């Protein structure tokens, strides 16, 4: 099995649009775009697309991510062969802090932040020296000033929906810079945190009451960006950052560089990394 791209969260919405666009560009090479998520899309693969594959993954569970990547690494020959890793998995939920069973991580934060970091760590051996890693979440609003440094996983009574979003967004920014700083001299990988803006996806429809679905369909089509347009803009933005030689970047919903992002200190990056790997490795050991 030879691959060139993996899209986690690629079974619907922005991720699926990115996967389809990348698959079309890779078609002449005979390489594969692997999409992963909870459920295989209907009528998959799309008509006229023979180089897309599906592999199930519950990306809220660190142990399931580890099993997924272990199997994948054993089946991918030759190595390294991964040119692009895109992670767009996410949920809109108003639930209070709810831990993944046996892993002691809030389910929403696991999906939006911790699982994405584990996927990067586990898939690094497959990545080519010029691979792109793209995280579609919120590359705009994060800042180290928004973190409660003594409660990064919000397990000490500070959890709220806003604080969870602040922490996931901000720690993502810090880790994008940490990953870039951690590369050796032979690597030119690019790590991008992307802000997609308002996109007309199933996530939006899931949180709108049924009696407003008709309004959403009309207004969404006029105001929100289509997943296909979003995918085009973000991928063009990623390639622009690569051409400019940026090890890490934050881009907006037009694919343009967000140039006023905070530059994290080495101490700040290392503190977030230590916290992340400590919690992730504890989850892999059973949440003890």
Tab-separated table of C-alpha atoms in Angstrom:
chain	number	residue	atom	x	y	z
A	1	UNK	CA	0.000	0.000	0.000
A	2	UNK	CA	1.567	3.262	-1.150
A	3	UNK	CA	-0.021	6.518	-0.018
A	4	UNK	CA	0.647	10.174	-0.510
A	5	UNK	CA	-2.100	11.759	1.605
A	6	UNK	CA	-4.160	11.013	4.701
A	7	UNK	CA	-7.212	13.080	5.629
A	8	UNK	CA	-8.596	12.425	9.113
A	9	UNK	CA	-12.083	13.842	9.426
A	10	UNK	CA	-12.258	13.342	5.692
A	11	UNK	CA	-15.632	11.606	5.606
A	12	UNK	CA	-17.708	14.787	5.290
A	13	UNK	CA	-17.580	18.574	5.053
A	14	UNK	CA	-14.279	20.386	4.622
A	15	UNK	CA	-12.183	17.260	5.089
A	16	UNK	CA	-14.038	15.347	2.407
A	17	UNK	CA	-13.786	18.292	0.004
A	18	UNK	CA	-10.031	18.489	0.629
A	19	UNK	CA	-9.657	14.734	0.131
A	20	UNK	CA	-11.542	14.808	-3.179
A	21	UNK	CA	-9.498	17.751	-4.442
A	22	UNK	CA	-6.208	16.121	-3.464
A	23	UNK	CA	-7.281	12.783	-4.973
A	24	UNK	CA	-7.963	14.469	-8.306
A	25	UNK	CA	-4.496	16.030	-8.302
A	26	UNK	CA	-2.823	12.729	-7.342
A	27	UNK	CA	-4.737	10.621	-9.880
A	28	UNK	CA	-2.004	10.734	-12.564
A	29	UNK	CA	0.606	9.428	-10.079
A	30	UNK	CA	-1.312	6.323	-9.049
A	31	UNK	CA	-1.009	7.251	-5.396
A	32	UNK	CA	-3.740	7.085	-2.792
A	33	UNK	CA	-5.676	9.475	-0.606
A	34	UNK	CA	-6.734	7.673	2.562
A	35	UNK	CA	-9.698	9.176	4.405
A	36	UNK	CA	-10.562	8.245	7.955
A	37	UNK	CA	-13.440	8.894	10.330
A	38	UNK	CA	-16.185	7.096	12.170
A	39	UNK	CA	-18.373	6.239	9.182
A	40	UNK	CA	-17.633	5.532	5.541
A	41	UNK	CA	-19.325	8.117	3.293
A	42	UNK	CA	-22.285	7.030	1.189
A	43	UNK	CA	-21.514	6.226	-2.460
A	44	UNK	CA	-17.795	6.012	-1.760
A	45	UNK	CA	-15.516	6.464	-3.588
A	46	UNK	CA	-16.958	9.329	-5.647
A	47	UNK	CA	-17.685	8.626	-9.280
A	48	UNK	CA	-14.543	8.923	-11.362
A	49	UNK	CA	-12.230	8.706	-8.332
A	50	UNK	CA	-10.486	5.357	-7.996
A	51	UNK	CA	-7.534	6.422	-5.831
A	52	UNK	CA	-9.423	7.053	-2.563
A	53	UNK	CA	-9.576	4.562	0.288
A	54	UNK	CA	-11.386	4.542	3.632
A	55	UNK	CA	-10.238	3.299	7.020
A	56	UNK	CA	-12.421	3.675	10.112
A	57	UNK	CA	-11.110	5.656	13.074
A	58	UNK	CA	-12.623	6.995	16.281
A	59	UNK	CA	-10.289	9.976	16.697
A	60	UNK	CA	-11.491	10.755	20.231
A	61	UNK	CA	-9.607	7.743	21.618
A	62	UNK	CA	-5.824	7.846	22.017
A	63	UNK	CA	-5.699	4.048	22.123
A	64	UNK	CA	-7.705	3.718	18.917
A	65	UNK	CA	-5.469	6.280	17.215
A	66	UNK	CA	-2.411	4.300	18.296
A	67	UNK	CA	-3.900	1.062	16.937
A	68	UNK	CA	-4.831	2.798	13.671
A	69	UNK	CA	-1.357	4.248	13.117
A	70	UNK	CA	0.394	1.026	14.123
A	71	UNK	CA	-1.577	-0.935	11.522
A	72	UNK	CA	-1.045	1.752	8.924
A	73	UNK	CA	2.718	1.926	9.430
A	74	UNK	CA	3.014	-1.840	9.070
A	75	UNK	CA	1.123	-1.806	5.755
A	76	UNK	CA	2.716	1.185	4.017
A	77	UNK	CA	5.594	0.261	1.747
A	78	UNK	CA	7.902	1.945	0.837
A	79	UNK	CA	8.563	4.427	3.631
A	80	UNK	CA	8.598	7.376	3.884
A	81	UNK	CA	5.782	8.042	1.458
A	82	UNK	CA	3.328	10.427	3.186
A	83	UNK	CA	3.324	13.868	1.555
A	84	UNK	CA	0.240	15.356	3.169
A	85	UNK	CA	-1.550	14.871	6.492
A	86	UNK	CA	-4.779	16.838	6.922
A	87	UNK	CA	-6.785	16.746	10.148
A	88	UNK	CA	-10.213	18.379	10.163
A	89	UNK	CA	-12.073	16.229	12.696
A	90	UNK	CA	-14.371	18.170	14.983
A	91	UNK	CA	-17.763	18.355	16.663
A	92	UNK	CA	-20.164	21.076	17.727
A	93	UNK	CA	-21.397	20.092	21.172
A	94	UNK	CA	-22.778	21.878	24.214
A	95	UNK	CA	-22.084	18.911	26.508
A	96	UNK	CA	-20.181	19.525	29.760
A	97	UNK	CA	-16.771	17.982	30.315
A	98	UNK	CA	-17.142	14.308	29.388
A	99	UNK	CA	-14.061	12.099	29.592
A	100	UNK	CA	-13.232	9.408	27.056
A	101	UNK	CA	-13.762	6.129	28.864
A	102	UNK	CA	-10.569	4.946	30.527
A	103	UNK	CA	-8.442	7.785	29.131
A	104	UNK	CA	-9.119	10.778	31.442
A	105	UNK	CA	-9.323	13.314	28.579
A	106	UNK	CA	-12.372	15.383	27.753
A	107	UNK	CA	-13.962	13.978	24.590
A	108	UNK	CA	-14.194	17.313	22.786
A	109	UNK	CA	-10.606	18.302	23.604
A	110	UNK	CA	-9.426	14.814	22.646
A	111	UNK	CA	-10.955	15.170	19.188
A	112	UNK	CA	-9.998	18.791	18.592
A	113	UNK	CA	-6.483	18.813	20.037
A	114	UNK	CA	-4.877	15.832	21.766
A	115	UNK	CA	-5.697	13.247	19.104
A	116	UNK	CA	-4.304	15.470	16.366
A	117	UNK	CA	-0.987	15.754	18.161
A	118	UNK	CA	-0.805	11.985	18.608
A	119	UNK	CA	-1.549	11.453	14.917
A	120	UNK	CA	1.345	13.731	13.978
A	121	UNK	CA	3.716	11.978	16.369
A	122	UNK	CA	2.717	8.492	15.246
A	123	UNK	CA	2.780	9.260	11.517
A	124	UNK	CA	6.085	11.155	11.441
A	125	UNK	CA	7.997	7.995	10.365
A	126	UNK	CA	5.846	7.883	7.213
A	127	UNK	CA	6.352	11.532	6.296
A	128	UNK	CA	8.661	12.633	3.536
A	129	UNK	CA	11.156	15.434	4.351
A	130	UNK	CA	8.902	17.918	2.509
A	131	UNK	CA	5.549	16.743	3.890
A	132	UNK	CA	2.777	19.186	4.758
A	133	UNK	CA	0.767	18.848	7.985
A	134	UNK	CA	-2.482	20.820	7.914
A	135	UNK	CA	-4.767	21.256	10.921
A	136	UNK	CA	-8.158	22.738	10.067
A	137	UNK	CA	-9.429	24.218	13.311
A	138	UNK	CA	-8.922	27.862	14.311
A	139	UNK	CA	-5.616	29.369	13.286
A	140	UNK	CA	-6.893	32.862	14.065
A	141	UNK	CA	-7.870	33.276	17.735
A	142	UNK	CA	-5.247	31.313	19.678
A	143	UNK	CA	-2.767	32.967	22.037
A	144	UNK	CA	-0.592	31.840	24.972
A	145	UNK	CA	-2.310	34.563	27.025
A	146	UNK	CA	-5.574	32.576	26.897
A	147	UNK	CA	-4.178	29.535	28.679
A	148	UNK	CA	-4.649	28.537	32.301
A	149	UNK	CA	-1.142	27.188	32.626
A	150	UNK	CA	-1.852	25.232	35.814
A	151	UNK	CA	-4.910	23.513	34.262
A	152	UNK	CA	-4.195	22.993	30.576
A	153	UNK	CA	-6.611	20.071	30.205
A	154	UNK	CA	-9.273	21.912	32.255
A	155	UNK	CA	-9.698	19.000	34.655
A	156	UNK	CA	-9.565	21.141	37.817
A	157	UNK	CA	-13.001	22.742	37.656
A	158	UNK	CA	-12.268	25.413	35.024
A	159	UNK	CA	-14.008	23.687	32.118
A	160	UNK	CA	-16.431	25.643	29.933
A	161	UNK	CA	-17.156	25.499	26.228
A	162	UNK	CA	-15.344	28.784	25.654
A	163	UNK	CA	-12.349	27.796	27.747
A	164	UNK	CA	-12.104	24.415	26.000
A	165	UNK	CA	-12.104	26.194	22.635
A	166	UNK	CA	-9.515	28.724	23.865
A	167	UNK	CA	-7.216	25.980	25.124
A	168	UNK	CA	-7.489	23.745	22.060
A	169	UNK	CA	-6.953	26.685	19.699
A	170	UNK	CA	-4.065	28.145	21.670
A	171	UNK	CA	-2.243	24.885	22.405
A	172	UNK	CA	-2.585	24.026	18.700
A	173	UNK	CA	-0.777	27.253	17.844
A	174	UNK	CA	1.981	26.428	20.302
A	175	UNK	CA	2.424	22.896	19.003
A	176	UNK	CA	2.492	23.972	15.358
A	177	UNK	CA	5.484	26.128	16.274
A	178	UNK	CA	6.940	23.349	18.454
A	179	UNK	CA	6.769	20.816	15.626
A	180	UNK	CA	8.496	23.227	13.241
A	181	UNK	CA	11.228	23.963	15.795
A	182	UNK	CA	11.723	20.241	16.462
A	183	UNK	CA	12.678	19.351	12.887
A	184	UNK	CA	16.203	18.251	12.099
A	185	UNK	CA	18.362	19.926	9.485
A	186	UNK	CA	17.304	17.494	6.746
A	187	UNK	CA	13.594	18.247	7.037
A	188	UNK	CA	11.606	20.973	5.295
A	189	UNK	CA	8.182	19.925	6.531
A	190	UNK	CA	5.538	22.605	6.856
A	191	UNK	CA	3.009	22.742	9.717
A	192	UNK	CA	-0.098	24.841	9.081
A	193	UNK	CA	-2.946	25.778	11.410
A	194	UNK	CA	-5.879	26.894	9.244
A	195	UNK	CA	-8.990	28.908	10.075
A	196	UNK	CA	-11.818	27.800	7.745
A	197	UNK	CA	-14.357	30.488	8.617
A	198	UNK	CA	-18.076	29.887	8.148
A	199	UNK	CA	-18.593	26.790	6.001
A	200	UNK	CA	-21.904	25.192	5.018
A	201	UNK	CA	-21.321	21.697	6.453
A	202	UNK	CA	-23.203	19.024	8.399
A	203	UNK	CA	-21.653	20.364	11.620
A	204	UNK	CA	-23.645	23.558	11.181
A	205	UNK	CA	-26.834	21.657	10.435
A	206	UNK	CA	-26.424	19.441	13.511
A	207	UNK	CA	-26.748	22.355	15.941
A	208	UNK	CA	-29.607	24.197	14.222
A	209	UNK	CA	-33.151	23.179	15.318
A	210	UNK	CA	-35.213	21.277	12.765
A	211	UNK	CA	-37.729	24.072	12.243
A	212	UNK	CA	-34.874	26.377	11.142
A	213	UNK	CA	-33.269	23.939	8.714
A	214	UNK	CA	-35.056	25.474	5.742
A	215	UNK	CA	-33.817	28.931	6.699
A	216	UNK	CA	-30.295	27.560	7.173
A	217	UNK	CA	-30.369	26.019	3.706
A	218	UNK	CA	-31.271	29.335	2.105
A	219	UNK	CA	-29.102	31.599	4.245
A	220	UNK	CA	-26.218	29.136	4.391
A	221	UNK	CA	-26.008	28.943	0.635
A	222	UNK	CA	-25.856	32.724	0.388
A	223	UNK	CA	-23.608	33.557	3.339
A	224	UNK	CA	-21.502	30.510	4.165
A	225	UNK	CA	-18.658	29.190	2.027
A	226	UNK	CA	-19.093	25.815	0.351
A	227	UNK	CA	-16.752	23.023	1.505
A	228	UNK	CA	-15.310	22.846	-2.017
A	229	UNK	CA	-14.418	26.553	-2.090
A	230	UNK	CA	-12.968	26.355	1.411
A	231	UNK	CA	-10.838	23.354	0.415
A	232	UNK	CA	-9.514	25.163	-2.656
A	233	UNK	CA	-8.562	28.282	-0.687
A	234	UNK	CA	-6.909	26.439	2.182
A	235	UNK	CA	-4.860	24.146	-0.050
A	236	UNK	CA	-3.701	27.093	-2.142
A	237	UNK	CA	-2.748	28.888	1.062
A	238	UNK	CA	-0.754	25.908	2.285
A	239	UNK	CA	1.208	25.706	-0.954
A	240	UNK	CA	1.878	29.446	-0.806
A	241	UNK	CA	3.372	29.052	2.677
A	242	UNK	CA	5.486	26.141	1.474
A	243	UNK	CA	6.843	28.177	-1.448
A	244	UNK	CA	7.794	30.917	0.994
A	245	UNK	CA	9.768	28.392	3.042
A	246	UNK	CA	7.692	28.694	6.215
A	247	UNK	CA	8.156	25.888	8.733
A	248	UNK	CA	4.930	26.903	10.466
A	249	UNK	CA	2.041	29.129	9.435
A	250	UNK	CA	-1.415	30.237	10.465
A	251	UNK	CA	-3.746	30.980	7.568
A	252	UNK	CA	-7.217	32.490	7.333
A	253	UNK	CA	-10.320	31.380	5.448
A	254	UNK	CA	-8.976	32.918	2.245
A	255	UNK	CA	-5.749	30.967	2.550
A	256	UNK	CA	-3.826	34.125	3.431
A	257	UNK	CA	-1.101	34.246	6.047
A	258	UNK	CA	-2.139	35.566	9.464
A	259	UNK	CA	0.971	37.621	10.043
A	260	UNK	CA	0.342	38.959	13.563
A	261	UNK	CA	0.326	35.664	15.416
A	262	UNK	CA	2.185	35.477	18.723
A	263	UNK	CA	5.634	33.913	18.531
A	264	UNK	CA	5.779	31.420	21.385
A	265	UNK	CA	8.876	31.231	23.563
A	266	UNK	CA	10.773	27.978	23.784
A	267	UNK	CA	9.661	27.625	27.408
A	268	UNK	CA	5.988	28.068	26.470
A	269	UNK	CA	6.198	25.553	23.617
A	270	UNK	CA	8.011	23.009	25.769
A	271	UNK	CA	5.505	23.363	28.613
A	272	UNK	CA	2.575	22.654	26.273
A	273	UNK	CA	4.462	19.733	24.698
A	274	UNK	CA	5.304	18.213	28.106
A	275	UNK	CA	1.687	18.496	29.170
A	276	UNK	CA	0.396	17.046	25.896
A	277	UNK	CA	2.658	14.003	25.824
A	278	UNK	CA	2.197	13.373	29.541
A	279	UNK	CA	-1.589	13.246	29.200
A	280	UNK	CA	-1.554	11.336	25.910
A	281	UNK	CA	0.899	8.721	27.149
A	282	UNK	CA	-1.112	8.296	30.351
A	283	UNK	CA	-4.212	7.679	28.228
A	284	UNK	CA	-2.345	5.105	26.152
A	285	UNK	CA	-1.416	3.305	29.365
A	286	UNK	CA	-5.069	3.131	30.397
A	287	UNK	CA	-5.840	6.455	31.999
A	288	UNK	CA	-4.352	5.406	35.321
